[in-house]
Coordinates of C-alpha atoms in Angstrom, one line a residue:
X1 CA -4.0 -12.1 -15.6
X2 CA -3.5 -8.4 -16.3
X3 CA -6.2 -6.8 -18.3
X4 CA -6.7 -3.4 -19.9
X5 CA -9.5 -2.1 -17.9
X6 CA -11.1 0.7 -19.9
X7 CA -12.9 0.8 -23.2
X8 CA -14.0 3.9 -25.2
X9 CA -16.3 3.9 -28.2
X10 CA -19.1 5.7 -29.8
X11 CA -22.1 4.3 -31.6
X12 CA -22.9 4.2 -35.3
X13 CA -25.3 7.2 -35.0
X14 CA -22.3 9.4 -33.9
X15 CA -20.0 8.0 -36.6
X16 CA -22.7 9.0 -39.2
X17 CA -22.9 12.5 -37.8
X18 CA -19.2 12.8 -38.2
X19 CA -19.3 11.8 -41.7
X20 CA -22.1 14.2 -42.4
X21 CA -20.3 17.0 -40.6
X22 CA -17.4 16.7 -43.1
X23 CA -19.6 18.3 -45.7
X24 CA -20.4 21.3 -43.6
X25 CA -18.6 24.7 -44.0
X26 CA -16.1 25.4 -41.1
X27 CA -17.5 26.7 -38.0
X28 CA -17.1 30.5 -37.4
X29 CA -13.8 31.4 -35.7
X30 CA -15.1 32.5 -32.3
X31 CA -14.7 31.4 -28.7
X32 CA -17.3 28.9 -27.3
X33 CA -18.3 30.3 -24.1
X34 CA -19.4 27.8 -21.3
X35 CA -20.7 29.2 -18.1
X36 CA -20.6 27.0 -15.2
X37 CA -22.3 26.8 -12.0
X38 CA -20.6 24.0 -9.9
X39 CA -19.8 23.4 -6.2
X40 CA -16.2 24.3 -5.2
X41 CA -15.5 20.5 -4.8
X42 CA -16.8 19.8 -8.4
X43 CA -14.8 22.7 -9.8
X44 CA -11.6 21.5 -8.1
X45 CA -12.1 17.8 -9.5
X46 CA -13.5 18.7 -13.0
X47 CA -11.9 21.9 -14.0
X48 CA -8.3 20.7 -13.8
X49 CA -5.5 22.7 -15.5
X50 CA -5.2 20.1 -18.2
X51 CA -9.0 20.4 -19.2
X52 CA -8.8 24.2 -19.2
X53 CA -5.5 24.2 -21.2
X54 CA -6.9 21.8 -23.9
X55 CA -10.0 23.8 -23.9
X56 CA -8.4 27.2 -24.5
X57 CA -6.5 25.5 -27.5
X58 CA -9.8 24.4 -29.1
X59 CA -11.3 27.8 -28.5
X60 CA -13.5 26.9 -25.4
X61 CA -13.6 29.4 -22.6
X62 CA -15.0 28.3 -19.2
X63 CA -16.6 31.2 -17.3
X64 CA -17.8 31.0 -13.6
X65 CA -21.4 31.9 -13.1
X66 CA -21.9 34.5 -10.3
X67 CA -24.8 33.0 -8.3
X68 CA -25.5 36.4 -6.5
X69 CA -26.4 38.0 -9.9
X70 CA -29.2 37.4 -12.3
X71 CA -28.2 34.9 -14.9
X72 CA -29.6 36.8 -17.9
X73 CA -27.1 39.7 -17.0
X74 CA -24.1 37.4 -17.4
X75 CA -22.6 36.0 -20.4
X76 CA -23.6 35.7 -23.2
X77 CA -23.0 31.9 -23.0
X78 CA -23.3 29.3 -25.7
X79 CA -23.6 26.6 -23.0
X80 CA -24.5 26.6 -19.3
X81 CA -22.9 23.6 -17.4
X82 CA -24.3 23.1 -14.0
X83 CA -24.7 20.7 -10.9
X84 CA -26.4 22.6 -8.2
X85 CA -29.2 21.6 -6.1
X86 CA -32.3 23.4 -4.7
X87 CA -35.7 24.5 -6.1
X88 CA -34.5 28.1 -6.5
X89 CA -31.6 27.3 -8.6
X90 CA -33.9 25.0 -10.8
X91 CA -36.5 28.0 -11.3
X92 CA -33.5 30.3 -12.3
X93 CA -32.4 27.8 -15.0
X94 CA -35.9 27.1 -16.2
X95 CA -36.6 30.8 -16.6
X96 CA -33.3 31.3 -18.3
X97 CA -33.8 28.4 -20.7
X98 CA -37.2 30.0 -21.8
X99 CA -35.8 33.6 -22.3
X100 CA -32.5 32.2 -23.9
X101 CA -33.5 29.1 -26.2
X102 CA -30.3 29.5 -28.2
X103 CA -28.3 28.5 -25.1
X104 CA -27.7 24.8 -24.4
X105 CA -28.3 24.0 -20.7
X106 CA -26.5 20.8 -19.6
X107 CA -28.8 19.2 -18.6
X108 CA -32.5 20.0 -18.1
X109 CA -33.0 20.5 -14.2
X110 CA -36.2 18.6 -14.2
X111 CA -34.6 15.6 -15.8
X112 CA -31.6 15.7 -13.3
X113 CA -34.3 15.8 -10.6
X114 CA -35.3 12.3 -11.7
X115 CA -31.9 10.9 -10.7
X116 CA -31.9 12.6 -7.1
X117 CA -34.5 10.0 -5.9
X118 CA -33.4 6.3 -5.8
X119 CA -37.0 5.2 -6.1
X120 CA -37.4 6.9 -9.5
X121 CA -33.7 6.6 -10.6
X122 CA -33.9 3.1 -11.7
X123 CA -37.5 3.1 -13.2
X124 CA -36.2 3.5 -16.8
X125 CA -34.1 0.4 -16.4
X126 CA -36.6 -1.9 -14.9
X127 CA -38.9 -2.2 -17.9
X128 CA -36.1 -2.4 -20.5
X129 CA -35.8 -5.2 -23.0
X130 CA -32.3 -5.7 -24.3
X131 CA -32.3 -9.4 -24.5
X132 CA -31.3 -9.2 -28.1
X133 CA -28.0 -7.4 -27.2
X134 CA -25.6 -10.0 -25.9
X135 CA -27.1 -9.8 -22.3
X136 CA -29.8 -8.9 -20.1
X137 CA -30.0 -5.8 -17.9
X138 CA -32.1 -5.5 -14.9
X139 CA -32.2 -3.9 -11.4
X140 CA -32.0 -5.6 -8.1
X141 CA -35.3 -6.2 -6.3
X142 CA -35.8 -3.4 -3.9
X143 CA -38.2 -1.7 -1.5
X144 CA -38.5 1.9 -0.5
X145 CA -39.0 2.8 3.2
X146 CA -39.9 6.5 3.9
X147 CA -40.4 6.4 7.6
X148 CA -40.7 4.4 10.9
X149 CA -37.8 1.8 11.1
X150 CA -40.1 -0.7 12.7
X151 CA -42.0 -0.9 9.5
X152 CA -38.8 -2.2 7.6
X153 CA -39.2 -5.8 8.6
X154 CA -42.8 -6.2 7.5
X155 CA -42.1 -4.2 4.3
X156 CA -39.2 -6.5 3.5
X157 CA -41.4 -9.6 4.1
X158 CA -44.1 -8.5 2.0
X159 CA -41.7 -7.6 -1.0
X160 CA -40.2 -11.0 -0.6
X161 CA -36.6 -9.8 -0.6
X162 CA -33.8 -12.1 0.4
X163 CA -30.8 -11.1 2.8
X164 CA -28.4 -9.7 2.9
X165 CA -29.8 -6.3 1.8
X166 CA -27.9 -3.1 0.8
X167 CA -29.3 0.0 2.3
X168 CA -28.9 3.3 0.6
X169 CA -30.2 6.8 1.4
X170 CA -33.3 7.7 -0.7
X171 CA -32.3 11.1 -1.6
X172 CA -29.0 11.9 -3.6
X173 CA -28.0 15.3 -2.9
X174 CA -24.4 15.3 -3.8
X175 CA -23.1 14.9 -0.2
X176 CA -20.9 12.0 0.8
X177 CA -23.6 10.8 3.2
X178 CA -26.0 10.3 0.3
X179 CA -23.7 7.9 -1.4
X180 CA -22.8 5.8 1.8
X181 CA -24.3 2.3 2.1
X182 CA -24.9 -0.3 4.6
X183 CA -25.1 -4.0 4.3
X184 CA -27.8 -5.7 6.6
X185 CA -27.1 -9.4 7.3
X186 CA -30.0 -10.3 9.5
X187 CA -33.6 -9.4 10.2
X188 CA -33.2 -8.0 13.5
X189 CA -30.8 -5.4 12.2
X190 CA -33.1 -4.0 9.9
X191 CA -34.8 -1.9 12.5
X192 CA -31.6 -0.1 13.2
X193 CA -31.5 1.4 9.7
X194 CA -32.3 5.1 9.4
X195 CA -35.1 5.9 6.8
X196 CA -35.8 7.3 4.2
X197 CA -33.9 4.7 2.4
X198 CA -33.9 2.0 -0.4
X199 CA -33.3 -1.5 0.4
X200 CA -31.8 -3.7 -2.5
X201 CA -31.1 -7.4 -2.6
X202 CA -27.5 -7.9 -2.6
X203 CA -26.1 -9.7 -5.8
X204 CA -22.9 -11.5 -5.7
X205 CA -20.8 -10.0 -8.4
X206 CA -17.2 -10.9 -7.8
X207 CA -16.3 -7.7 -6.0
X208 CA -16.0 -5.8 -9.3
X209 CA -18.2 -2.9 -10.5
X210 CA -18.4 -1.5 -14.0
X211 CA -18.5 2.3 -14.1
X212 CA -19.9 3.2 -17.4
X213 CA -19.4 7.1 -18.2
X214 CA -21.8 8.7 -20.8
X215 CA -20.6 12.0 -22.4
X216 CA -23.2 12.8 -25.0
X217 CA -22.8 9.7 -27.4
X218 CA -19.4 8.6 -26.2
X219 CA -19.1 5.8 -23.7
X220 CA -16.2 5.0 -21.6
X221 CA -16.0 2.1 -19.1
X222 CA -13.7 1.4 -16.1
X223 CA -13.4 -1.1 -13.4
X224 CA -13.8 -0.3 -9.8
X225 CA -13.6 -2.6 -6.8
X226 CA -16.8 -3.2 -5.0
X227 CA -18.2 -5.0 -2.0
X228 CA -16.9 -8.8 -1.8
X229 CA -19.3 -11.6 -2.4
X230 CA -21.2 -13.1 0.5
X231 CA -21.3 -16.8 0.9
X232 CA -23.9 -19.0 2.7
X233 CA -21.5 -19.7 5.7
X234 CA -21.0 -15.9 6.2
X235 CA -24.7 -15.2 5.9
X236 CA -25.5 -17.7 8.5
X237 CA -23.0 -16.4 11.0
X238 CA -23.2 -12.9 10.1
X239 CA -25.2 -10.4 12.0
X240 CA -25.6 -6.7 12.4
X241 CA -25.3 -3.7 9.8
X242 CA -22.0 -3.0 8.3
X243 CA -21.5 0.4 6.9
X244 CA -19.3 1.4 3.9
X245 CA -18.2 4.7 2.4
X246 CA -18.8 5.5 -1.2
X247 CA -17.6 2.2 -2.6
X248 CA -17.5 2.9 -6.4
X249 CA -15.6 6.0 -6.0
X250 CA -12.7 4.4 -4.1
X251 CA -9.4 5.6 -5.3
X252 CA -8.1 2.2 -6.0
X253 CA -9.0 1.0 -9.5
X254 CA -9.5 -2.5 -10.3
X255 CA -8.1 -2.0 -13.8
X256 CA -4.5 -3.3 -13.0
X257 CA -5.5 -6.0 -10.6
X258 CA -5.0 -9.8 -11.2
X259 CA -8.5 -10.7 -11.6
X260 CA -10.4 -13.9 -12.7
X261 CA -11.1 -13.1 -16.5
X262 CA -14.7 -14.1 -16.2
X263 CA -15.2 -11.6 -13.4
X264 CA -13.1 -8.9 -15.1
X265 CA -14.5 -9.2 -18.7
X266 CA -16.1 -5.8 -19.6
X267 CA -19.8 -5.8 -20.7
X268 CA -20.4 -6.3 -24.4
X269 CA -20.2 -3.2 -26.5
X270 CA -23.7 -3.6 -28.3
X271 CA -25.3 -4.1 -24.9
X272 CA -23.8 -0.9 -23.5
X273 CA -24.5 1.1 -26.7
X274 CA -28.1 0.1 -26.7
X275 CA -28.3 0.8 -22.9
X276 CA -26.8 4.2 -23.3
X277 CA -29.1 5.2 -26.1
X278 CA -32.2 4.0 -24.4
X279 CA -31.3 5.8 -21.1
X280 CA -30.3 8.9 -22.7
X281 CA -33.8 9.1 -24.5
X282 CA -35.6 8.1 -21.4
X283 CA -33.8 10.3 -18.9
X284 CA -33.4 13.2 -21.1
X285 CA -29.8 13.6 -20.1
X286 CA -26.4 13.8 -21.9
X287 CA -24.0 13.7 -18.9
X288 CA -24.2 10.7 -16.5
X289 CA -22.9 7.4 -15.4
X290 CA -24.2 4.0 -14.8
X291 CA -23.0 1.6 -12.1
X292 CA -23.3 -1.9 -13.4
X293 CA -22.4 -5.3 -12.0
X294 CA -22.5 -8.8 -13.5
X295 CA -24.1 -11.5 -11.3
X296 CA -21.3 -13.9 -10.3
X297 CA -21.3 -17.1 -12.1
X298 CA -22.9 -15.7 -15.2
X299 CA -21.5 -14.0 -18.4
X300 CA -24.7 -12.1 -19.7
X301 CA -26.8 -11.1 -16.5
X302 CA -26.1 -7.6 -15.6
X303 CA -27.7 -5.3 -12.9
X304 CA -27.8 -1.4 -12.9
X305 CA -27.4 -0.4 -9.2
X306 CA -27.1 3.4 -9.5
X307 CA -27.2 6.2 -12.1
X308 CA -25.4 9.6 -11.3
X309 CA -25.7 12.8 -13.1
X310 CA -22.5 14.6 -13.9
X311 CA -20.2 12.1 -12.2
X312 CA -16.6 12.5 -11.3
X313 CA -15.3 12.8 -15.0
X314 CA -12.0 13.9 -13.5
X315 CA -11.4 10.2 -12.6
X316 CA -12.2 8.9 -16.2
X317 CA -9.1 8.4 -18.4
X318 CA -8.7 10.8 -21.1
X319 CA -11.9 12.8 -20.0
X320 CA -10.3 16.2 -21.2
X321 CA -10.4 15.3 -24.9
X322 CA -13.8 13.6 -24.6
X323 CA -15.5 16.4 -22.9
X324 CA -14.1 19.2 -25.0
X325 CA -14.9 17.3 -28.3
X326 CA -18.5 16.9 -26.8
X327 CA -18.8 20.5 -26.3
X328 CA -17.7 21.3 -29.7
X329 CA -20.2 18.7 -31.1
X330 CA -23.1 20.6 -29.5
X331 CA -22.2 23.6 -31.3
X332 CA -21.5 21.8 -34.6
X333 CA -24.9 20.3 -34.3
X334 CA -26.6 23.6 -33.8
X335 CA -24.7 25.1 -36.7
X336 CA -25.7 22.2 -38.9
X337 CA -29.4 22.6 -38.1
X338 CA -29.3 26.4 -38.8
X339 CA -27.8 25.6 -42.2
X340 CA -30.3 23.0 -42.9
X341 CA -33.1 25.4 -42.0
X342 CA -31.6 28.1 -44.2
X343 CA -31.3 25.7 -47.1
X344 CA -34.9 24.5 -46.7
X345 CA -36.0 28.2 -46.6
X346 CA -34.0 29.1 -49.7
X347 CA -35.4 26.0 -51.5
X348 CA -39.0 27.0 -50.7
X349 CA -38.3 30.6 -51.7
X350 CA -37.1 29.5 -55.2
X351 CA -40.0 27.1 -55.7
X352 CA -42.5 29.9 -54.8
X353 CA -40.7 32.1 -57.4
X354 CA -40.7 29.6 -60.0
X355 CA -44.5 29.0 -59.4
X356 CA -45.3 32.6 -59.4
X357 CA -45.9 32.8 -55.7
X358 CA -48.5 31.1 -53.3
X359 CA -52.3 30.8 -53.5
X360 CA -54.4 32.9 -51.2
X361 CA -55.7 29.9 -49.5
X362 CA -52.3 28.7 -48.4
X363 CA -50.1 29.9 -45.5
X364 CA -47.1 31.8 -46.9
X365 CA -43.8 30.3 -45.6
X366 CA -41.9 33.5 -46.3
X367 CA -44.3 35.3 -44.0
X368 CA -45.6 37.7 -46.8
X369 CA -49.2 38.5 -47.5
X370 CA -50.7 36.6 -50.4
X371 CA -51.6 38.4 -53.5

C-alpha cells in the first residue's frame, strides 16, 4: 500500500494570527536582513540556491556573520540565525542580545544548550499529560552513565531496564559521532560501551520513525526507516553490541515504501499540535525536530526518542516556503506589537487630554511632570 508520507499543518493559534494580520497596514518595503552563523556543512545543506532565490523574491537577504569580528560591528540585522557550539559563542550572543533587544536571535543559546545533553533533552516530555489528544506520549525508560564502563551492568539492574538497550552518546555536539547509536543484546556486552552515554530501552516500532519538524508554529511530518524490530528468538540468540550510523537521517525515505498501514499511519494531528505547543513553551525554542516512534502493536502509544535543534531542514519537503514565511512572520509579529503599543499610547494620551491631565499622585504614562 503506497501512502503519502508527509503532512504539513499549522495550529489554530497561527490561523487566528493570520486573520488578525489582515487588518494591519502593509509592512514597510525594506529588506529583511538575516545574519547567519552556521558551520560550513550546515550552510551547504540549508542555504541551498532555491531557498536563497525564493528569499530574495520575498525581500529576505541572508548575510554571513564574520566570527573574527565583533558581532555588534556587523549588520544591522533583523534576525540572527545560528547553530554554533562553544561557551565563547554563547557569551557573544548573550551580550549581543542584551545590547540589541530589537534583533530576534534564533534561538536563545541557553535554551539550545538544554538539547545538547540527552539527560536533560527529554525531561520536558517525560511529565507531559497528553492523554486527551488521541494518544499518549512518553519517553523510553533510560539511565545515564557518566563514567566507568564496569558500573553499567549494576546501573541497568537498579533501573530495572530490559534488554536490548540502545546506547547513545550523552552529549550532542553536532558531530556525526554524537548521533551514532549502538544496540546491546546481552548483559556481558554492556561493559564494552564507552561512557558518557544514555541507555534507553529499545521499543519495537515496526522499523519506522516519524520525524516531526517544527518551524515556528508550522509542523511537517515525514517517515524515515529506523532499526528493525527485535523478536524473542533474536534476543535469546543475539549477543554483542551492534553499532549503527545516524539512522534517522538516512537518505532512504519510508514515504514511498509499501508498509503495513498500521505501522505507516502518521501520528494524529491534534496530538502533534499539542505536543509542539507544549515543547515550544517548555524548551523556549522555535526551530527543532522531534524523533517519534509508535510502539508496535498499538495505535496510540508514542515515544519521543530524540529532540534536535535546527535539524536538517533541507531534507524537509517544501522547506524553502515554510522557512521564508516563518522569517516574515517574525517581522510581522514585531510590527503588530509596535502598532498595538503605539495605539495604546495614543489612546492613553487622548484619555488624559480629555480628563485634563493626571493627578500628582499618579505616575504619568507620557513621562511628563505632573502639574
